[in-house]
Amino acid sequence: MIRKTVANVEEALEGAKDGMTFMLGGFGLCGIPENAIAHLVKIGVKDLTCISNNAGVDDFGLGLLLHKRQIKKMISSYVGENDEFERQMLSGELEVELTPQGTLAEKCRAAQAGFPAFYTPAGYGTEVAEGKETREFNGKMYVLEEAFKADFSFVKAWKGDEAGNLIFKGTARNFNPAMCGAAGITVAEVEELVPAGDLDPNQIHVPGIFVQRIFQGKNYEKRIEQLTVHKSN
Amino acid sequence: MLDKNGIAKRIAKEVKDGYYVNLGIGIPTLVANFVRDDISVEFQSENGVLGMGPFPFEGEEDADIINAGKQTITTLPGASFFDSVTSFGMIRGQHVDLTILGAMEVAENGDIANWKIPGKMVKGMGGAMDLVASAENIIVAMMHTNRAGESKLLKKCTLPLTGVGCVKKIVTNLAVLDVTPEGFKLLEKAPGVSVDEIVKATEGNLIVEGDIPEMDI
């Protein structure tokens, strides 16, 4: 067994520097690496390029980094629900690259799986395809999209073991698996870290080979963005 | 004239037994409320769930189980969770049978614009570009005109496009229309709406042939 555990978030984020490109898992506030984000705010690294489907809300998730002006560029598919983000984008302080959601996911996976680029139909004929190579396959047009390049991936899982194997829960899985192994160093934080051998190998979602550092996360808030419920009788 | 629920109710009739369906945010979400309960349908949400159920009861919500609108949801028996790559594999690989989404503008050639108003609203396309570029079967749910009364069914979209030549069917508060090589073909009119009103509210080429039946909803 190759041990991937680190003692804490400080050790997990060692080497994170100004100007780097980070991938961050999560969809909305669901499945985001809360501990890593909090520590990035604390150490104050800046001029960051962040690849994440969304940009958090004003006072949580990536919104915390935006507030401290630590992000230079965001690569996302949807950035609503964040007033500070909108203000920084419209004033030109923040560079934003909007990417179709499926393309964003695949650009992570391509980096993970060793593909330099791939063709997708998404965005053909729109401003997303401007300046990109296009090609026809079987009578349909496709756009060439390149794999992401990133220094760190920060992901969050439900359970993980000392070997870096990960299991996710519900829709908190989202972009996290594709970001594992898609950057120089993948840092996984988990709600429950267990000894090697405690997780059933049949149930692993991400094998530990894609994870370099894993740590036991703490104080998860797991905020709900849109609470929608039926009143019980 | 139909309200939002009326549009959703009419679209629900297009949902067939055995369909996997992706519902967009807004009116499309309401469609789930009107699908017949004697057919088997599974709803996909692109953030990673197939077999979406209704909202949870108060106190039973789980922050780890949401839909693409970031709303708390439940799952039904037979449901599955998966990652974003797999989710868009379902969409891009045309395993999802029907996509229902909203639009700001649709053109007579099937172009759709629904993600950006330059200088005003820049929230991003989310999964809409992947959905419209891939789906064989796309129904647009929208109001026929904007708040200023101007047609949203145009000769050519004025807003940045989400996809080209992809819309097949449109259900509005006034009508059901197919997108054909010759333009919008009027299929049904909403209760209490005249063909003349639909003609006036449609800027793009509108084909009206024979008697237009009223929607049965």
Short mmCIF file of C-alpha atoms in Angstrom, two decimals:
data_model
loop_
_atom_site.label_atom_id
_atom_site.label_comp_id
_atom_site.label_asym_id
_atom_site.label_seq_id
_atom_site.Cartn_x
_atom_site.Cartn_y
_atom_site.Cartn_z
CA MET A 1 0.00 0.00 0.00
CA ILE A 2 1.29 3.43 -0.92
CA ARG A 3 0.31 5.90 1.78
CA LYS A 4 -1.21 9.20 0.65
CA THR A 5 -2.29 10.62 3.98
CA VAL A 6 -1.04 13.98 5.17
CA ALA A 7 -1.59 15.30 8.68
CA ASN A 8 -3.65 18.38 7.92
CA VAL A 9 -4.73 21.00 5.41
CA GLU A 10 -1.45 22.94 5.84
CA GLU A 11 0.56 19.95 4.67
CA ALA A 12 -1.96 19.11 1.97
CA LEU A 13 -1.63 22.53 0.35
CA GLU A 14 2.14 22.80 0.60
CA GLY A 15 3.54 24.21 -2.64
CA ALA A 16 0.44 26.21 -3.58
CA LYS A 17 1.78 29.54 -4.89
CA ASP A 18 0.75 32.82 -6.49
CA GLY A 19 -0.09 32.61 -10.18
CA MET A 20 -0.96 28.92 -10.18
CA THR A 21 -3.90 27.19 -11.86
CA PHE A 22 -6.21 25.19 -9.61
CA MET A 23 -9.07 22.81 -10.36
CA LEU A 24 -11.78 22.76 -7.72
CA GLY A 25 -14.54 20.14 -7.59
CA GLY A 26 -18.19 20.81 -6.83
CA PHE A 27 -21.46 21.80 -8.46
CA GLY A 28 -22.86 24.94 -6.86
CA LEU A 29 -21.93 24.46 -3.20
CA CYS A 30 -22.44 20.69 -3.42
CA GLY A 31 -19.24 18.65 -3.07
CA ILE A 32 -16.84 21.60 -2.85
CA PRO A 33 -13.47 21.27 -1.08
CA GLU A 34 -14.43 23.53 1.83
CA ASN A 35 -11.24 22.98 3.84
CA ALA A 36 -8.90 23.66 0.92
CA ILE A 37 -10.76 26.85 -0.01
CA ALA A 38 -10.66 28.11 3.58
CA HIS A 39 -6.92 27.47 3.72
CA LEU A 40 -6.27 29.17 0.37
CA VAL A 41 -8.01 32.24 1.82
CA LYS A 42 -5.83 31.99 4.93
CA ILE A 43 -2.47 31.70 3.14
CA GLY A 44 -3.52 34.46 0.72
CA VAL A 45 -2.13 33.05 -2.55
CA LYS A 46 -3.20 35.34 -5.37
CA ASP A 47 -3.33 35.82 -9.17
CA LEU A 48 -4.94 32.41 -9.36
CA THR A 49 -6.65 30.80 -12.31
CA CYS A 50 -9.50 28.65 -11.00
CA ILE A 51 -11.24 25.94 -12.98
CA SER A 52 -14.56 25.17 -11.34
CA ASN A 53 -18.07 24.66 -12.70
CA ASN A 54 -19.39 27.54 -10.58
CA ALA A 55 -17.88 30.40 -8.62
CA GLY A 56 -19.60 29.93 -5.27
CA VAL A 57 -21.93 32.45 -3.66
CA ASP A 58 -21.02 35.82 -2.18
CA ASP A 59 -19.98 34.52 1.22
CA PHE A 60 -19.10 30.88 0.61
CA GLY A 61 -17.19 28.56 -1.68
CA LEU A 62 -15.04 30.33 -4.26
CA GLY A 63 -16.87 33.55 -3.35
CA LEU A 64 -14.50 33.71 -0.36
CA LEU A 65 -11.46 33.82 -2.68
CA LEU A 66 -13.15 36.34 -4.96
CA HIS A 67 -13.82 38.64 -2.03
CA LYS A 68 -10.12 38.71 -1.22
CA ARG A 69 -9.31 39.36 -4.91
CA GLN A 70 -7.18 36.21 -5.03
CA ILE A 71 -8.58 35.05 -8.36
CA LYS A 72 -7.30 36.53 -11.61
CA LYS A 73 -9.20 34.26 -13.94
CA MET A 74 -12.21 31.94 -13.62
CA ILE A 75 -12.98 29.10 -16.01
CA SER A 76 -16.59 28.01 -15.36
CA SER A 77 -19.83 27.05 -17.07
CA TYR A 78 -22.25 29.01 -14.87
CA VAL A 79 -21.50 31.94 -12.60
CA GLY A 80 -24.88 33.32 -11.54
CA GLU A 81 -25.81 33.76 -7.86
CA ASN A 82 -22.71 35.81 -7.07
CA ASP A 83 -22.92 39.64 -7.05
CA GLU A 84 -19.24 40.22 -6.27
CA PHE A 85 -18.29 37.98 -9.16
CA GLU A 86 -20.52 39.95 -11.53
CA ARG A 87 -19.09 43.25 -10.30
CA GLN A 88 -15.48 42.13 -10.78
CA MET A 89 -16.26 40.67 -14.19
CA LEU A 90 -18.09 43.76 -15.50
CA SER A 91 -15.36 46.10 -14.16
CA GLY A 92 -12.70 43.99 -15.90
CA GLU A 93 -10.86 43.06 -12.67
CA LEU A 94 -11.64 39.40 -13.24
CA GLU A 95 -11.05 37.50 -16.44
CA VAL A 96 -13.75 34.94 -17.17
CA GLU A 97 -13.77 32.06 -19.63
CA LEU A 98 -17.21 30.52 -19.93
CA THR A 99 -17.12 26.91 -21.11
CA PRO A 100 -20.03 24.53 -21.78
CA GLN A 101 -20.48 22.25 -18.78
CA GLY A 102 -19.90 18.96 -20.60
CA THR A 103 -16.83 20.42 -22.30
CA LEU A 104 -15.51 21.61 -18.94
CA ALA A 105 -15.88 18.10 -17.50
CA GLU A 106 -14.25 16.51 -20.54
CA LYS A 107 -11.32 18.97 -20.50
CA CYS A 108 -10.62 17.72 -16.95
CA ARG A 109 -10.98 14.09 -17.96
CA ALA A 110 -8.75 14.59 -21.01
CA ALA A 111 -6.03 15.95 -18.71
CA GLN A 112 -6.51 12.98 -16.40
CA ALA A 113 -6.53 10.40 -19.17
CA GLY A 114 -3.72 11.69 -21.38
CA PHE A 115 -5.69 13.13 -24.29
CA PRO A 116 -4.33 16.50 -25.51
CA ALA A 117 -7.66 17.44 -27.08
CA PHE A 118 -11.03 16.11 -28.25
CA TYR A 119 -13.88 17.02 -30.58
CA THR A 120 -17.29 17.96 -29.19
CA PRO A 121 -20.45 19.22 -30.88
CA ALA A 122 -21.11 21.62 -27.97
CA GLY A 123 -20.76 25.26 -28.89
CA TYR A 124 -20.40 24.77 -32.64
CA GLY A 125 -21.62 27.91 -34.43
CA THR A 126 -21.51 29.97 -31.22
CA GLU A 127 -18.97 32.39 -29.78
CA VAL A 128 -17.49 29.51 -27.75
CA ALA A 129 -16.10 28.05 -31.00
CA GLU A 130 -14.52 31.30 -32.20
CA GLY A 131 -10.86 30.80 -33.08
CA LYS A 132 -11.06 27.04 -32.57
CA GLU A 133 -10.52 24.32 -35.12
CA THR A 134 -13.74 22.68 -36.35
CA ARG A 135 -14.21 19.47 -38.27
CA GLU A 136 -16.99 17.43 -39.81
CA PHE A 137 -17.56 13.82 -38.79
CA ASN A 138 -20.44 11.85 -40.36
CA GLY A 139 -22.16 15.02 -41.55
CA LYS A 140 -22.06 16.84 -38.20
CA MET A 141 -19.77 19.66 -37.11
CA TYR A 142 -17.51 19.47 -34.06
CA VAL A 143 -15.20 21.85 -32.19
CA LEU A 144 -11.68 20.90 -31.07
CA GLU A 145 -11.26 21.53 -27.34
CA GLU A 146 -7.96 21.13 -25.48
CA ALA A 147 -7.27 19.41 -22.17
CA PHE A 148 -6.81 21.64 -19.13
CA LYS A 149 -3.39 22.11 -17.57
CA ALA A 150 -3.37 22.74 -13.84
CA ASP A 151 -0.96 22.75 -10.92
CA PHE A 152 -3.32 21.46 -8.22
CA SER A 153 -6.70 19.72 -8.12
CA PHE A 154 -8.69 20.19 -4.93
CA VAL A 155 -11.47 17.63 -4.57
CA LYS A 156 -13.81 16.56 -1.84
CA ALA A 157 -15.10 13.04 -1.21
CA TRP A 158 -17.39 11.42 1.33
CA LYS A 159 -15.02 8.63 2.34
CA GLY A 160 -11.41 7.93 1.57
CA ASP A 161 -8.67 5.62 2.78
CA GLU A 162 -4.95 5.92 3.46
CA ALA A 163 -4.20 4.71 -0.07
CA GLY A 164 -6.10 7.67 -1.55
CA ASN A 165 -9.11 5.65 -2.75
CA LEU A 166 -12.28 7.75 -2.82
CA ILE A 167 -16.03 7.23 -2.53
CA PHE A 168 -18.53 10.02 -3.13
CA LYS A 169 -22.10 10.52 -1.96
CA GLY A 170 -25.11 11.59 -4.00
CA THR A 171 -24.66 14.46 -6.44
CA ALA A 172 -21.61 15.68 -4.48
CA ARG A 173 -19.62 13.51 -6.89
CA ASN A 174 -20.07 15.82 -9.94
CA PHE A 175 -16.70 17.20 -11.22
CA ASN A 176 -14.57 15.69 -8.45
CA PRO A 177 -13.66 12.33 -10.07
CA ALA A 178 -12.60 13.87 -13.41
CA MET A 179 -10.36 16.38 -11.63
CA CYS A 180 -8.46 13.62 -9.79
CA GLY A 181 -5.14 13.07 -11.52
CA ALA A 182 -5.86 15.93 -13.92
CA ALA A 183 -3.35 18.31 -12.29
CA GLY A 184 0.23 18.09 -11.06
CA ILE A 185 -0.90 17.35 -7.52
CA THR A 186 -4.36 16.13 -6.52
CA VAL A 187 -5.42 16.92 -2.97
CA ALA A 188 -8.46 15.07 -1.66
CA GLU A 189 -10.26 16.06 1.52
CA VAL A 190 -12.76 13.60 2.95
CA GLU A 191 -15.51 13.59 5.53
CA GLU A 192 -14.28 10.25 6.80
CA LEU A 193 -10.72 8.97 6.44
CA VAL A 194 -10.36 5.24 7.14
CA PRO A 195 -7.47 2.75 7.25
CA ALA A 196 -6.55 0.90 4.06
CA GLY A 197 -8.68 -2.23 3.82
CA ASP A 198 -11.80 -0.69 5.34
CA LEU A 199 -13.32 0.27 1.99
CA ASP A 200 -14.64 -2.44 -0.31
CA PRO A 201 -12.48 -2.34 -3.50
CA ASN A 202 -15.68 -3.01 -5.50
CA GLN A 203 -17.15 0.28 -4.33
CA ILE A 204 -14.23 2.65 -5.03
CA HIS A 205 -15.18 5.57 -7.36
CA VAL A 206 -11.65 6.96 -7.77
CA PRO A 207 -8.58 4.70 -7.36
CA GLY A 208 -5.80 6.12 -5.18
CA ILE A 209 -3.35 6.31 -8.08
CA PHE A 210 -5.07 9.58 -9.09
CA VAL A 211 -4.61 11.14 -5.63
CA GLN A 212 -1.31 12.40 -4.20
CA ARG A 213 -2.47 13.75 -0.84
CA ILE A 214 -5.50 12.90 1.28
CA PHE A 215 -6.57 14.34 4.60
CA GLN A 216 -9.41 14.21 7.10
CA GLY A 217 -11.48 17.35 6.54
CA LYS A 218 -13.30 19.11 9.36
CA ASN A 219 -16.13 21.50 10.19
CA TYR A 220 -18.07 20.87 6.98
CA GLU A 221 -20.91 23.35 6.55
CA LYS A 222 -22.39 21.74 3.41
CA ARG A 223 -24.59 24.75 2.74
CA ILE A 224 -27.75 24.34 0.70
CA GLU A 225 -28.12 26.92 -2.05
CA GLN A 226 -31.82 26.42 -2.83
CA LEU A 227 -33.73 24.74 -0.05
CA THR A 228 -36.84 23.25 -1.65
CA VAL A 229 -39.09 21.10 0.53
CA HIS A 230 -42.65 19.89 0.90
CA LYS A 231 -44.26 20.74 4.21
CA SER A 232 -44.80 17.53 6.13
CA ASN A 233 -48.28 17.00 7.52
CA MET B 1 -53.66 31.86 -23.65
CA LEU B 2 -51.67 29.52 -21.42
CA ASP B 3 -49.80 30.32 -18.23
CA LYS B 4 -46.50 28.64 -17.36
CA ASN B 5 -48.25 25.60 -15.90
CA GLY B 6 -50.36 25.32 -19.05
CA ILE B 7 -47.24 25.27 -21.24
CA ALA B 8 -45.74 22.58 -18.99
CA LYS B 9 -48.96 20.56 -19.14
CA ARG B 10 -49.01 20.62 -22.95
CA ILE B 11 -45.33 19.63 -23.16
CA ALA B 12 -45.93 16.76 -20.73
CA LYS B 13 -48.02 15.13 -23.50
CA GLU B 14 -44.84 14.81 -25.57
CA VAL B 15 -43.19 12.71 -22.88
CA LYS B 16 -43.57 9.07 -23.90
CA ASP B 17 -43.29 5.75 -22.08
CA GLY B 18 -39.67 4.65 -21.64
CA TYR B 19 -38.18 8.13 -22.12
CA TYR B 20 -35.14 9.46 -20.27
CA VAL B 21 -35.77 13.21 -20.06
CA ASN B 22 -33.60 16.21 -19.18
CA LEU B 23 -35.54 19.21 -17.90
CA GLY B 24 -34.06 22.71 -17.92
CA ILE B 25 -34.63 25.37 -15.28
CA GLY B 26 -37.90 27.34 -15.22
CA ILE B 27 -41.02 26.19 -17.08
CA PRO B 28 -39.38 22.86 -18.08
CA THR B 29 -39.04 21.89 -14.40
CA LEU B 30 -42.84 22.12 -14.08
CA VAL B 31 -43.30 19.46 -16.79
CA ALA B 32 -42.51 16.71 -14.26
CA ASN B 33 -45.71 17.62 -12.39
CA PHE B 34 -47.92 16.79 -15.38
CA VAL B 35 -46.45 13.60 -16.80
CA ARG B 36 -49.02 10.77 -16.80
CA ASP B 37 -48.42 8.37 -13.95
CA ASP B 38 -49.23 5.27 -16.00
CA ILE B 39 -46.01 5.58 -18.03
CA SER B 40 -42.39 4.95 -17.02
CA VAL B 41 -40.15 7.98 -17.33
CA GLU B 42 -36.83 8.87 -15.70
CA PHE B 43 -35.67 12.44 -15.24
CA GLN B 44 -31.97 13.19 -15.64
CA SER B 45 -30.28 16.16 -14.03
CA GLU B 46 -26.91 16.99 -15.57
CA ASN B 47 -25.17 17.49 -12.23
CA GLY B 48 -25.29 13.72 -11.87
CA VAL B 49 -28.57 11.99 -11.11
CA LEU B 50 -30.99 9.84 -13.07
CA GLY B 51 -34.34 8.98 -11.51
CA MET B 52 -35.04 12.29 -9.82
CA GLY B 53 -38.04 12.39 -7.50
CA PRO B 54 -40.01 15.22 -5.89
CA PHE B 55 -38.68 17.73 -3.38
CA PRO B 56 -38.00 16.20 0.06
CA PHE B 57 -40.24 16.70 3.06
CA GLU B 58 -39.12 19.43 5.43
CA GLY B 59 -36.25 18.17 7.60
CA GLU B 60 -35.39 15.32 5.22
CA GLU B 61 -33.36 17.46 2.80
CA ASP B 62 -29.78 16.36 2.08
CA ALA B 63 -27.17 18.93 0.97
CA ASP B 64 -25.51 16.18 -1.08
CA ILE B 65 -28.62 15.50 -3.19
CA ILE B 66 -29.54 18.40 -5.47
CA ASN B 67 -30.64 19.01 -9.07
CA ALA B 68 -29.01 21.24 -11.68
CA GLY B 69 -30.97 24.21 -10.31
CA LYS B 70 -29.20 23.56 -6.96
CA GLN B 71 -32.55 22.65 -5.38
CA THR B 72 -32.76 19.86 -2.83
CA ILE B 73 -34.44 16.79 -4.34
CA THR B 74 -35.14 13.12 -3.66
CA THR B 75 -34.54 10.03 -5.78
CA LEU B 76 -36.96 7.32 -6.85
CA PRO B 77 -36.40 3.54 -6.83
CA GLY B 78 -34.02 2.69 -9.68
CA ALA B 79 -32.17 6.00 -9.43
CA SER B 80 -28.42 6.36 -9.92
CA PHE B 81 -25.73 8.95 -9.22
CA PHE B 82 -22.74 9.55 -11.48
CA ASP B 83 -20.02 12.08 -12.22
CA SER B 84 -20.18 15.01 -14.67
CA VAL B 85 -18.24 13.20 -17.41
CA THR B 86 -20.69 10.28 -17.37
CA SER B 87 -23.62 12.69 -17.21
CA PHE B 88 -22.56 14.53 -20.34
CA GLY B 89 -21.72 11.22 -21.96
CA MET B 90 -25.42 10.39 -21.59
CA ILE B 91 -26.29 13.72 -23.18
CA ARG B 92 -23.66 13.93 -25.92
CA GLY B 93 -23.99 10.24 -26.70
CA GLN B 94 -27.75 10.75 -27.32
CA HIS B 95 -28.86 8.35 -24.62
CA VAL B 96 -31.25 10.98 -23.27
CA ASP B 97 -34.45 10.79 -25.34
CA LEU B 98 -35.88 14.25 -24.81
CA THR B 99 -34.51 17.62 -23.75
CA ILE B 100 -36.89 20.36 -22.66
CA LEU B 101 -35.45 23.82 -22.13
CA GLY B 102 -36.30 27.49 -22.09
CA ALA B 103 -35.19 30.13 -24.59
CA MET B 104 -34.90 33.88 -24.97
CA GLU B 105 -35.09 33.62 -28.77
CA VAL B 106 -35.62 30.91 -31.38
CA ALA B 107 -35.07 31.45 -35.11
CA GLU B 108 -37.05 29.93 -37.95
CA ASN B 109 -34.07 27.70 -38.84
CA GLY B 110 -33.99 26.20 -35.33
CA ASP B 111 -31.20 28.37 -33.89
CA ILE B 112 -31.61 29.04 -30.18
CA ALA B 113 -30.31 31.79 -27.86
CA ASN B 114 -30.77 31.38 -24.13
CA TRP B 115 -27.58 32.10 -22.25
CA LYS B 116 -26.38 35.65 -22.59
CA ILE B 117 -27.55 39.24 -23.02
CA PRO B 118 -24.37 41.18 -23.81
CA GLY B 119 -23.68 43.86 -21.21
CA LYS B 120 -26.67 42.83 -19.09
CA MET B 121 -26.81 39.19 -18.18
CA VAL B 122 -23.72 37.00 -18.32
CA LYS B 123 -24.34 34.02 -16.12
CA GLY B 124 -22.99 31.34 -18.44
CA MET B 125 -24.40 28.54 -20.53
CA GLY B 126 -24.16 25.77 -17.95
CA GLY B 127 -25.03 22.56 -19.78
CA ALA B 128 -27.29 24.17 -22.39
CA MET B 129 -24.76 24.15 -25.25
CA ASP B 130 -23.96 20.46 -24.74
CA LEU B 131 -27.67 19.65 -24.55
CA VAL B 132 -28.77 21.50 -27.69
CA ALA B 133 -25.77 20.38 -29.76
CA SER B 134 -26.39 16.73 -29.00
CA ALA B 135 -30.07 16.02 -28.42
CA GLU B 136 -32.12 14.60 -31.29
CA ASN B 137 -35.34 15.69 -29.69
CA ILE B 138 -35.47 19.21 -28.26
CA ILE B 139 -38.63 20.99 -27.17
CA VAL B 140 -38.44 24.65 -26.24
CA ALA B 141 -40.80 25.99 -23.59
CA MET B 142 -41.17 29.77 -23.80
CA MET B 143 -43.45 32.77 -23.86
CA HIS B 144 -44.24 33.75 -27.45
CA THR B 145 -43.32 37.40 -26.86
CA ASN B 146 -41.11 39.33 -24.42
CA ARG B 147 -42.33 41.80 -21.80
CA ALA B 148 -42.33 44.59 -24.40
CA GLY B 149 -44.64 42.46 -26.56
CA GLU B 150 -41.96 41.72 -29.18
CA SER B 151 -41.81 38.31 -30.82
CA LYS B 152 -39.28 35.78 -29.53
CA LEU B 153 -39.82 33.58 -32.61
CA LEU B 154 -37.60 35.34 -35.10
CA LYS B 155 -36.20 35.17 -38.62
CA LYS B 156 -32.73 35.33 -37.06
CA CYS B 157 -31.63 35.40 -33.42
CA THR B 158 -30.24 38.74 -32.23
CA LEU B 159 -28.63 37.40 -29.03
CA PRO B 160 -25.49 35.21 -28.87
CA LEU B 161 -26.41 31.68 -29.94
CA THR B 162 -26.52 28.62 -27.73
CA GLY B 163 -26.79 26.24 -30.67
CA VAL B 164 -27.49 26.21 -34.40
CA GLY B 165 -30.38 24.54 -36.23
CA CYS B 166 -31.28 22.33 -33.28
CA VAL B 167 -34.81 23.18 -32.10
CA LYS B 168 -37.51 20.84 -33.43
CA LYS B 169 -40.62 21.86 -31.50
CA ILE B 170 -41.76 24.92 -29.56
CA VAL B 171 -44.59 25.23 -27.07
CA THR B 172 -45.50 28.79 -26.12
CA ASN B 173 -48.34 30.46 -24.24
CA LEU B 174 -50.04 30.90 -27.64
CA ALA B 175 -49.20 27.88 -29.78
CA VAL B 176 -47.47 24.60 -30.56
CA LEU B 177 -45.12 24.88 -33.54
CA ASP B 178 -42.70 22.63 -35.39
CA VAL B 179 -39.47 24.01 -36.84
CA THR B 180 -39.36 22.94 -40.50
CA PRO B 181 -36.95 23.77 -43.36
CA GLU B 182 -39.50 26.42 -44.46
CA GLY B 183 -39.94 28.00 -41.04
CA PHE B 184 -42.28 27.73 -38.04
CA LYS B 185 -45.23 25.46 -38.80
CA LEU B 186 -48.29 26.17 -36.68
CA LEU B 187 -49.69 22.90 -35.28
CA GLU B 188 -52.04 23.94 -32.47
CA LYS B 189 -53.36 27.12 -30.93
CA ALA B 190 -53.84 27.71 -27.21
CA PRO B 191 -57.41 27.90 -25.85
CA GLY B 192 -58.95 31.31 -26.58
CA VAL B 193 -56.19 32.36 -28.97
CA SER B 194 -56.86 33.12 -32.66
CA VAL B 195 -54.57 32.24 -35.56
CA ASP B 196 -54.42 35.97 -36.27
CA GLU B 197 -52.95 36.68 -32.82
CA ILE B 198 -50.29 34.01 -33.38
CA VAL B 199 -49.44 35.47 -36.79
CA LYS B 200 -49.03 38.93 -35.23
CA ALA B 201 -46.83 37.58 -32.43
CA THR B 202 -44.48 35.67 -34.76
CA GLU B 203 -41.75 37.58 -36.58
CA GLY B 204 -40.19 34.57 -38.31
CA ASN B 205 -41.83 32.84 -41.26
CA LEU B 206 -45.04 31.17 -40.02
CA ILE B 207 -46.70 28.42 -42.04
CA VAL B 208 -50.44 28.08 -41.46
CA GLU B 209 -52.12 25.25 -43.35
CA GLY B 210 -55.82 24.39 -43.07
CA ASP B 211 -57.77 24.50 -39.83
CA ILE B 212 -55.55 24.83 -36.77
CA PRO B 213 -56.91 22.73 -33.89
CA GLU B 214 -57.01 23.97 -30.33
CA MET B 215 -54.63 22.32 -27.84
CA ASP B 216 -56.15 19.49 -25.90
CA ILE B 217 -54.88 19.94 -22.36
#
